[in-house]
Amino acid sequence: MDLSVVILAAGQGTRMRSRLPKVLHPLAGRPLLEHVVQTGLELSPEKVIVVYGHGGEQVRDRLAHLPVQWVEQKEQRGTGHAVQQALPVIPAQDLVLVLYGDVPLISSDTCRRLLDIAAHDQLALLTVELEDPTGYGRIVRDEGGSVYCIVEEKDANEEQRRIREVNTGFMAMTRERLEGWLCGLDCNNAQGEFYLTDIVAKAVRDGVPVETVSVGDVIEVLGVNDRRQLAELERRYQRMQAERLMSEGVTLLDPARFDLRGTLEHGLDVTIDVGVVLEGTVRLGDGVRIGPHVVLKACTVGEGAVIEAHSHLEQAEIGPRCAVGPFARIRPGTVLAEGAKVGNFVEIKKAVVGEGSKINHLSYVGDATVGNRVNIGAGTITCNYDGANKHRTVIGDEAFIGSDTQLVAPVTVGEGATIGAGSTITRDAPAGRLTLSRPKQITVENWKRPQKKRE
Ligand code: UD1
Ligand code: CA
């Protein structure tokens, strides 16, 4: 049977106290709702339908890249009402799975277990036993242990409130059954809402078996209502990712101080020190070592390379056995070939640096092509911007650039050329020769320091 995944995301999220709709708040760098949509898509559904309400335009704009169908719920009149809004766009023969935009870590495995039940024309509920069930709908069972109904906390009596098995909200059923049950819903309850949970009693009435699946790890059903819960979920999620990476053979000096906001592809024996933040897709080759407090965004780092403390790298390709940092800033479009070395307080942007070349201290290299085995002295600056346009600097293999040189682009330094320290190079410097631009040094004879006048 085909599947429609319905994601409820119309709630206000008042407790976030935010201008941003709750489902757009990021977990591990991605909106809560995006996590849920991705999980839904892993099930290869015919459709993913998002029911949105509060802040709807913002949500749609931010997630416009996702292949989902948007359905508006103009007034938030309850979870049952929300699913009713989606019903007209759910194809007739589908199975339906209900997910939540603010419960981001539900797994596709758990979803599949629910769908297996629904495929047998039963109503599938995901439940969990909690020490403290406060706030949740309780699963009420009859003497035989079969689910009888769900009662919301606000509608529950003393005895029902003591039940510790609660409704997580996740459910699956056929569209055909769902439609029948939804059209009979009313709002005669403590909150005056149309409860999705009321379909359980209707299933029982219709003689449709209600089967429960209990969740393996509670993290899957933890929702976000406020920023404290968001932070807690973030830490738990990061911990989970850290555990997985360690089991795959990555050394994390402290798994509690590790943040992956994207995807990490890694080789063997990668070591990551404390406080490292990885964003987007990061690839680390065998034996790569990342020092403390490094930020890597969408970078590839080759085998045996080392990124020292406090370096910040974005959209860069670092070759094998390179050394970067400490305190290096590597900006988008940087490619370092094998064995290149970039030291402290060096900024590189849109530049290719050849094999074994060194830019060890305090330099800016932008819009440049640097050959192999080039040595760039401290304080070298490629003056790539004339106030209107950017120009390129090209430096040939084995050139030596003396310290405190300005290379005013467009300019080319030939192979094996030497530039004397302190030069301002405005024209091409020929290969193999010494070029410098520097006033001659003089010593003033008979010069005396001024003396302070006596009163
Ligand atoms: C719901 C369940 C409860 C369960 C709990 C688990 C019902 C009636 N109750 O209660 O049994 O234990 O979740 O967290 O379903 N939403 C809409 N439109 C609406 C109302 C809600 O899209 O009109 C969305 C919200 O954005 C949220 C979700 O549905 O993602 C749950 O709504 P919420 O009001 O938090 O339900 P609870 O009262 O927590
Ligand atoms: Ca809730």
XYZ file of C-alpha atoms and ligand atoms in Angstrom:
495
model
C 0.000 0.000 0.000
C 1.123 3.563 -0.659
C 1.826 5.833 2.245
C 0.931 9.390 3.146
C 2.875 10.918 6.015
C 1.013 13.714 7.788
C 3.134 16.027 9.918
C 1.332 18.258 12.395
C 3.086 21.569 12.719
C 0.414 24.179 13.259
C 0.886 24.739 16.982
C 1.824 28.209 18.219
C 4.855 27.292 20.267
C 4.160 30.170 22.659
C 6.544 28.828 25.283
C 9.510 29.293 22.976
C 8.954 33.071 23.361
C 10.270 33.615 19.879
C 9.533 35.413 16.631
C 10.618 32.260 14.861
C 7.939 29.557 14.553
C 8.831 26.703 16.898
C 9.308 24.095 14.155
C 11.990 26.284 12.543
C 14.193 26.330 15.614
C 17.291 24.301 14.784
C 18.362 21.009 16.270
C 21.907 20.104 15.249
C 21.768 22.973 12.766
C 18.588 21.959 10.975
C 14.987 23.051 11.639
C 13.055 20.651 13.861
C 10.515 20.158 11.092
C 13.224 19.289 8.574
C 14.350 16.361 10.723
C 10.798 15.022 10.726
C 10.327 15.526 6.980
C 13.611 13.705 6.288
C 12.496 10.766 8.406
C 9.165 10.734 6.601
C 10.943 10.719 3.238
C 13.066 7.732 4.285
C 9.845 5.719 4.222
C 9.473 6.381 0.465
C 5.951 7.720 0.848
C 3.654 8.786 -1.925
C 3.220 12.097 -0.114
C 4.466 14.043 2.851
C 1.846 16.532 3.981
C 2.689 19.269 6.456
C -0.186 20.898 8.321
C 0.985 24.399 9.138
C -0.625 27.336 10.843
C 1.130 29.848 13.008
C 3.957 31.604 11.111
C 3.057 29.491 8.101
C 4.611 31.640 5.385
C 7.944 31.679 7.159
C 7.861 27.906 7.573
C 7.021 27.332 3.915
C 9.703 29.733 2.705
C 12.406 28.264 4.895
C 11.599 24.696 3.862
C 10.653 25.383 0.243
C 13.382 22.974 -0.920
C 11.621 19.976 0.618
C 9.249 17.859 -1.496
C 6.179 18.233 0.708
C 2.585 19.290 0.264
C 1.526 22.172 2.504
C -1.934 22.315 4.051
C -3.056 25.232 6.164
C -4.954 24.852 9.413
C -6.311 28.369 9.873
C -7.420 27.934 13.457
C -5.797 25.516 15.865
C -8.780 23.525 16.999
C -6.977 20.379 18.060
C -4.933 17.495 16.679
C -8.018 15.785 15.219
C -8.985 18.985 13.429
C -5.426 19.302 12.121
C -5.522 15.834 10.548
C -8.958 16.626 9.096
C -7.336 19.463 7.118
C -4.967 16.992 5.470
C -7.613 14.405 4.659
C -8.716 15.863 1.289
C -5.204 15.544 -0.133
C -4.552 12.000 1.104
C -5.042 9.494 -1.753
C -7.900 7.040 -1.199
C -6.004 3.759 -0.827
C -3.121 5.037 1.299
C -1.851 4.156 4.718
C -1.532 7.229 6.916
C 1.228 7.911 9.414
C 0.900 10.878 11.785
C 4.133 12.590 12.874
C 4.824 15.858 14.712
C 6.896 18.821 13.597
C 8.146 19.442 17.120
C 9.139 15.830 17.900
C 12.223 15.624 15.702
C 13.966 12.358 16.508
C 11.388 9.711 15.690
C 13.157 6.975 13.741
C 12.102 5.475 10.455
C 12.384 2.007 12.072
C 9.762 2.873 14.651
C 7.561 4.319 11.897
C 7.865 1.075 9.945
C 6.734 -0.921 12.966
C 3.611 1.240 13.173
C 2.988 0.873 9.445
C 3.250 -2.926 9.586
C 0.340 -2.932 12.015
C -1.692 -0.423 10.018
C -1.191 -2.499 6.870
C -3.218 -5.245 8.600
C -6.148 -2.841 8.948
C -5.418 -2.202 12.608
C -4.896 1.085 14.430
C -1.263 1.426 15.501
C -0.278 3.599 18.464
C 3.202 4.391 19.707
C 3.236 4.430 23.497
C 5.803 4.780 26.233
C 5.856 4.112 29.990
C 6.921 7.172 31.944
C 7.881 7.590 35.605
C 6.055 10.873 35.486
C 3.186 10.816 32.971
C 2.009 14.349 33.785
C 0.650 16.234 30.799
C 0.262 13.250 28.497
C -2.790 11.379 27.270
C -3.125 8.083 29.155
C -3.592 4.715 27.454
C -6.635 3.105 29.048
C -6.840 -0.703 28.710
C -9.689 -3.103 29.533
C -9.432 -6.148 31.831
C -8.104 -8.188 28.934
C -5.280 -5.679 28.411
C -6.643 -4.358 25.119
C -6.524 -0.636 24.483
C -9.914 0.853 25.156
C -9.386 4.583 24.718
C -6.975 7.455 25.286
C -7.924 9.978 27.893
C -6.239 13.368 27.991
C -4.835 14.465 31.345
C -7.334 17.313 31.612
C -10.234 14.920 31.101
C -8.864 12.081 33.230
C -10.123 10.928 36.637
C -7.861 10.131 39.611
C -7.469 6.500 38.702
C -6.695 7.211 35.035
C -4.086 9.772 35.988
C -2.152 7.059 37.759
C -1.670 5.184 34.452
C 1.948 5.460 33.381
C 1.582 4.238 29.813
C 1.114 7.366 27.726
C 0.258 8.333 24.194
C 3.229 9.679 22.255
C 0.845 10.947 19.561
C 2.396 8.857 16.768
C -0.196 6.735 14.990
C -0.829 4.850 11.777
C -3.969 3.533 10.096
C -5.597 3.241 6.685
C -6.984 6.405 5.177
C -10.346 4.695 4.808
C -10.651 4.025 8.532
C -9.236 7.422 9.435
C -11.851 9.250 7.422
C -14.717 7.400 9.099
C -13.351 8.090 12.547
C -12.466 11.743 11.941
C -15.876 12.755 10.645
C -17.469 11.590 13.883
C -15.217 13.653 16.175
C -16.654 16.194 18.580
C -15.134 18.708 20.945
C -17.025 17.882 24.112
C -13.970 17.812 26.352
C -12.104 19.909 28.862
C -10.194 21.824 26.174
C -13.042 22.184 23.661
C -10.786 20.690 20.978
C -11.122 17.992 18.356
C -8.846 15.311 19.752
C -7.126 12.926 17.351
C -6.870 10.582 20.315
C -10.647 10.094 20.273
C -10.324 7.913 17.170
C -9.092 5.135 19.450
C -12.487 4.708 21.112
C -14.073 4.778 17.659
C -11.780 2.011 16.426
C -12.769 -0.074 19.450
C -16.435 0.612 18.669
C -15.896 -0.509 15.049
C -14.146 -3.668 16.203
C -10.837 -2.596 14.670
C -7.952 -3.913 16.797
C -5.791 -1.230 18.410
C -2.172 -2.359 18.671
C 0.578 -0.550 20.487
C 4.264 -0.361 19.760
C 6.467 0.697 22.632
C 9.289 2.983 21.794
C 12.858 1.725 22.211
C 14.584 4.944 23.193
C 12.523 7.786 24.710
C 14.629 10.289 22.805
C 12.496 9.408 19.759
C 9.350 10.831 21.321
C 10.722 13.834 23.178
C 9.015 16.992 22.009
C 10.206 20.563 22.123
C 7.987 23.068 23.880
C 10.511 25.511 25.293
C 14.168 26.397 24.908
C 15.202 24.298 27.872
C 13.792 21.180 26.203
C 15.399 22.218 22.933
C 18.804 22.489 24.594
C 18.336 19.190 26.374
C 17.374 17.431 23.152
C 20.351 19.000 21.374
C 22.740 17.612 24.007
C 21.158 14.175 23.896
C 21.258 14.134 20.121
C 24.886 15.244 20.062
C 25.729 12.559 22.600
C 24.035 9.979 20.390
C 26.043 11.086 17.349
C 29.234 11.086 19.424
C 28.579 7.518 20.617
C 27.993 6.386 17.045
C 31.199 7.997 15.791
C 33.233 6.479 18.601
C 31.813 3.057 17.809
C 32.909 3.653 14.206
C 36.465 4.279 15.394
C 36.688 8.059 15.785
C 38.504 9.309 18.900
C 36.620 12.108 20.636
C 38.586 13.536 23.527
C 35.316 14.491 25.182
C 32.058 13.285 23.647
C 30.209 15.849 25.766
C 32.030 18.656 24.011
C 31.449 17.687 20.416
C 28.961 19.206 17.982
C 28.102 17.807 14.591
C 25.550 19.904 12.733
C 25.489 17.954 9.526
C 27.234 14.842 8.280
C 30.694 13.550 9.062
C 32.384 11.102 6.704
C 35.592 9.809 8.195
C 38.464 7.424 7.675
C 40.296 5.423 10.325
C 41.917 6.879 13.414
C 40.545 10.370 13.202
C 41.060 12.319 16.433
C 38.859 15.229 17.418
C 39.735 17.373 20.401
C 37.276 19.254 22.606
C 34.958 22.047 21.492
C 35.060 21.237 17.784
C 32.022 22.253 15.711
C 31.391 20.516 12.387
C 28.769 21.867 9.992
C 27.405 20.674 6.648
C 29.153 17.713 5.072
C 32.646 17.321 6.480
C 35.043 14.646 5.223
C 38.085 13.684 7.266
C 40.629 11.225 5.883
C 42.588 8.564 7.759
C 44.601 9.806 10.705
C 43.354 13.395 10.557
C 43.738 15.262 13.829
C 41.502 18.213 14.675
C 42.697 20.420 17.536
C 40.536 22.033 20.187
C 37.915 24.661 19.312
C 38.159 24.281 15.571
C 35.177 25.070 13.327
C 34.884 23.128 10.061
C 32.050 23.956 7.677
C 31.638 21.839 4.562
C 35.326 20.955 4.301
C 37.366 18.017 3.120
C 40.558 17.237 4.990
C 42.980 14.718 3.491
C 44.754 11.842 5.119
C 47.219 12.680 7.886
C 46.450 16.413 7.907
C 46.381 18.356 11.163
C 44.146 21.310 11.947
C 45.463 23.029 15.043
C 43.485 24.815 17.754
C 41.104 27.706 17.086
C 41.147 27.490 13.324
C 38.054 28.320 11.292
C 37.618 26.633 7.901
C 34.744 26.937 5.464
C 34.172 25.255 2.076
C 37.818 24.357 1.747
C 39.757 21.382 0.518
C 42.751 20.576 2.661
C 45.130 18.096 1.062
C 46.830 15.129 2.677
C 49.461 15.865 5.326
C 48.736 19.600 5.383
C 49.142 21.552 8.613
C 46.743 24.395 9.354
C 46.682 26.750 12.330
C 46.578 27.404 15.178
C 44.363 30.441 14.596
C 44.064 30.122 10.829
C 41.074 31.366 8.856
C 40.435 29.399 5.689
C 37.596 30.806 3.622
C 35.504 29.355 0.775
C 37.296 28.316 -2.369
C 40.596 27.480 -0.721
C 42.430 24.402 -1.953
C 45.617 23.345 -0.217
C 47.634 20.699 -2.043
C 49.497 17.917 -0.271
C 51.802 18.958 2.535
C 51.022 22.684 2.395
C 51.354 24.567 5.640
C 49.281 27.522 6.790
C 50.187 28.992 10.137
C 48.811 31.374 12.708
C 46.808 34.479 11.825
C 46.745 33.662 8.150
C 43.607 34.243 6.106
C 43.174 32.469 2.796
C 40.288 32.952 0.386
C 39.597 31.514 -3.065
C 43.199 30.461 -3.490
C 44.967 27.342 -4.623
C 48.158 26.664 -2.719
C 50.551 24.124 -4.241
C 52.305 21.123 -2.739
C 54.560 21.789 0.207
C 54.098 25.551 0.076
C 54.248 27.489 3.335
C 52.339 30.527 4.495
C 53.346 30.450 8.091
C 52.437 33.723 9.708
C 50.154 36.762 9.572
C 49.278 36.870 5.890
C 46.295 37.417 3.639
C 46.199 35.394 0.437
C 43.040 35.891 -1.610
C 42.154 35.238 -5.268
C 45.540 33.679 -5.810
C 47.268 30.734 -7.375
C 50.343 29.746 -5.432
C 52.643 27.145 -6.995
C 54.495 24.256 -5.370
C 57.149 24.702 -2.654
C 56.562 28.441 -2.442
C 57.551 30.237 0.751
C 55.458 33.239 1.684
C 56.978 35.339 4.436
C 55.196 36.840 7.421
C 52.866 39.729 6.775
C 52.447 39.172 3.049
C 49.271 40.577 1.563
C 47.698 39.988 -1.806
C 46.016 43.309 -2.565
C 43.233 41.710 -4.559
C 40.629 44.454 -4.431
C 40.941 47.842 -6.085
C 37.751 49.158 -4.549
C 35.633 47.975 -7.467
C 36.935 44.659 -8.759
C 38.867 41.638 -7.554
C 42.087 40.631 -9.324
C 44.280 37.527 -9.206
C 47.781 37.023 -7.987
C 49.804 34.199 -9.523
C 52.963 32.952 -7.833
C 55.168 30.391 -9.626
C 56.728 27.250 -8.158
C 59.546 27.720 -5.672
C 59.137 31.473 -5.466
C 60.194 33.143 -2.228
C 58.169 36.126 -1.039
C 59.989 38.206 1.577
C 58.134 39.311 4.672
C 55.835 42.305 4.643
C 55.295 42.240 0.900
C 52.238 43.613 -0.827
C 51.381 41.952 -4.118
C 49.111 44.387 -5.937
C 46.951 42.287 -8.229
C 46.705 41.541 -11.031
C 50.309 40.504 -10.749
C 52.481 37.460 -11.480
C 55.596 36.347 -9.670
C 57.622 33.990 -11.863
C 58.973 30.557 -10.962
C 61.844 30.650 -8.533
C 61.627 34.440 -8.205
C 62.646 36.101 -4.967
C 60.868 39.180 -3.664
C 62.815 41.271 -1.187
C 61.164 41.910 2.160
C 59.019 44.991 2.485
C 58.297 45.307 -1.231
C 55.214 46.634 -2.909
C 55.007 44.655 -6.122
C 52.862 46.325 -8.749
C 54.333 44.807 -11.904
C 55.157 41.195 -12.789
C 58.337 39.897 -11.161
C 60.448 37.775 -13.543
C 61.300 34.135 -12.881
C 64.508 33.246 -11.101
C 65.496 36.814 -10.163
C 65.448 39.087 -7.170
C 62.850 41.845 -7.337
C 62.333 44.410 -4.658
C 60.856 47.842 -4.266
C 62.352 49.530 -1.329
C 63.969 52.950 -0.737
C 67.705 52.595 -0.186
C 68.700 52.482 3.445
C 70.658 55.504 4.625
C 72.309 56.438 7.859
C 72.284 60.153 8.757
C 75.657 61.352 9.908
C 75.935 63.738 12.866
C 72.287 63.367 13.730
C 71.359 63.952 17.336
C 68.226 63.077 19.200
C 66.221 66.119 20.256
C 66.708 66.979 23.933
C 63.972 68.104 26.274
C 64.287 71.868 26.857
C 65.192 73.004 30.406
C 62.879 75.737 31.841
C -1.108 15.419 22.405
C -2.019 14.219 22.589
C -1.656 13.497 23.870
C -0.197 13.088 23.832
C 0.682 14.287 23.555
C 2.102 13.823 23.303
C -4.141 14.864 21.583
C -5.527 15.322 21.837
N -3.384 14.699 22.657
O -1.380 16.291 23.466
O -2.478 12.354 24.050
O 0.147 12.477 25.071
O 0.250 14.979 22.375
O 2.932 14.930 23.194
O -3.766 14.640 20.466
N -1.238 20.662 16.542
C -1.687 21.180 15.352
N -2.910 21.752 15.321
C -3.726 21.825 16.397
C -3.240 21.290 17.608
C -1.999 20.710 17.651
O -0.983 21.146 14.349
O -4.802 22.369 16.275
C 0.079 20.039 16.591
C 1.036 20.830 17.476
O 1.808 21.709 16.692
C 1.897 19.743 18.079
C 1.002 18.526 18.088
O -0.039 18.780 17.185
O 3.000 19.447 17.261
C 0.492 18.167 19.463
O -0.311 19.217 19.919
P -0.335 19.624 21.440
O -1.290 20.716 21.629
O 1.037 19.805 21.943
O -0.972 18.290 22.058
P -0.884 17.831 23.560
O -1.891 18.573 24.336
O 0.511 17.850 24.036
Ca 2.677 18.652 23.208
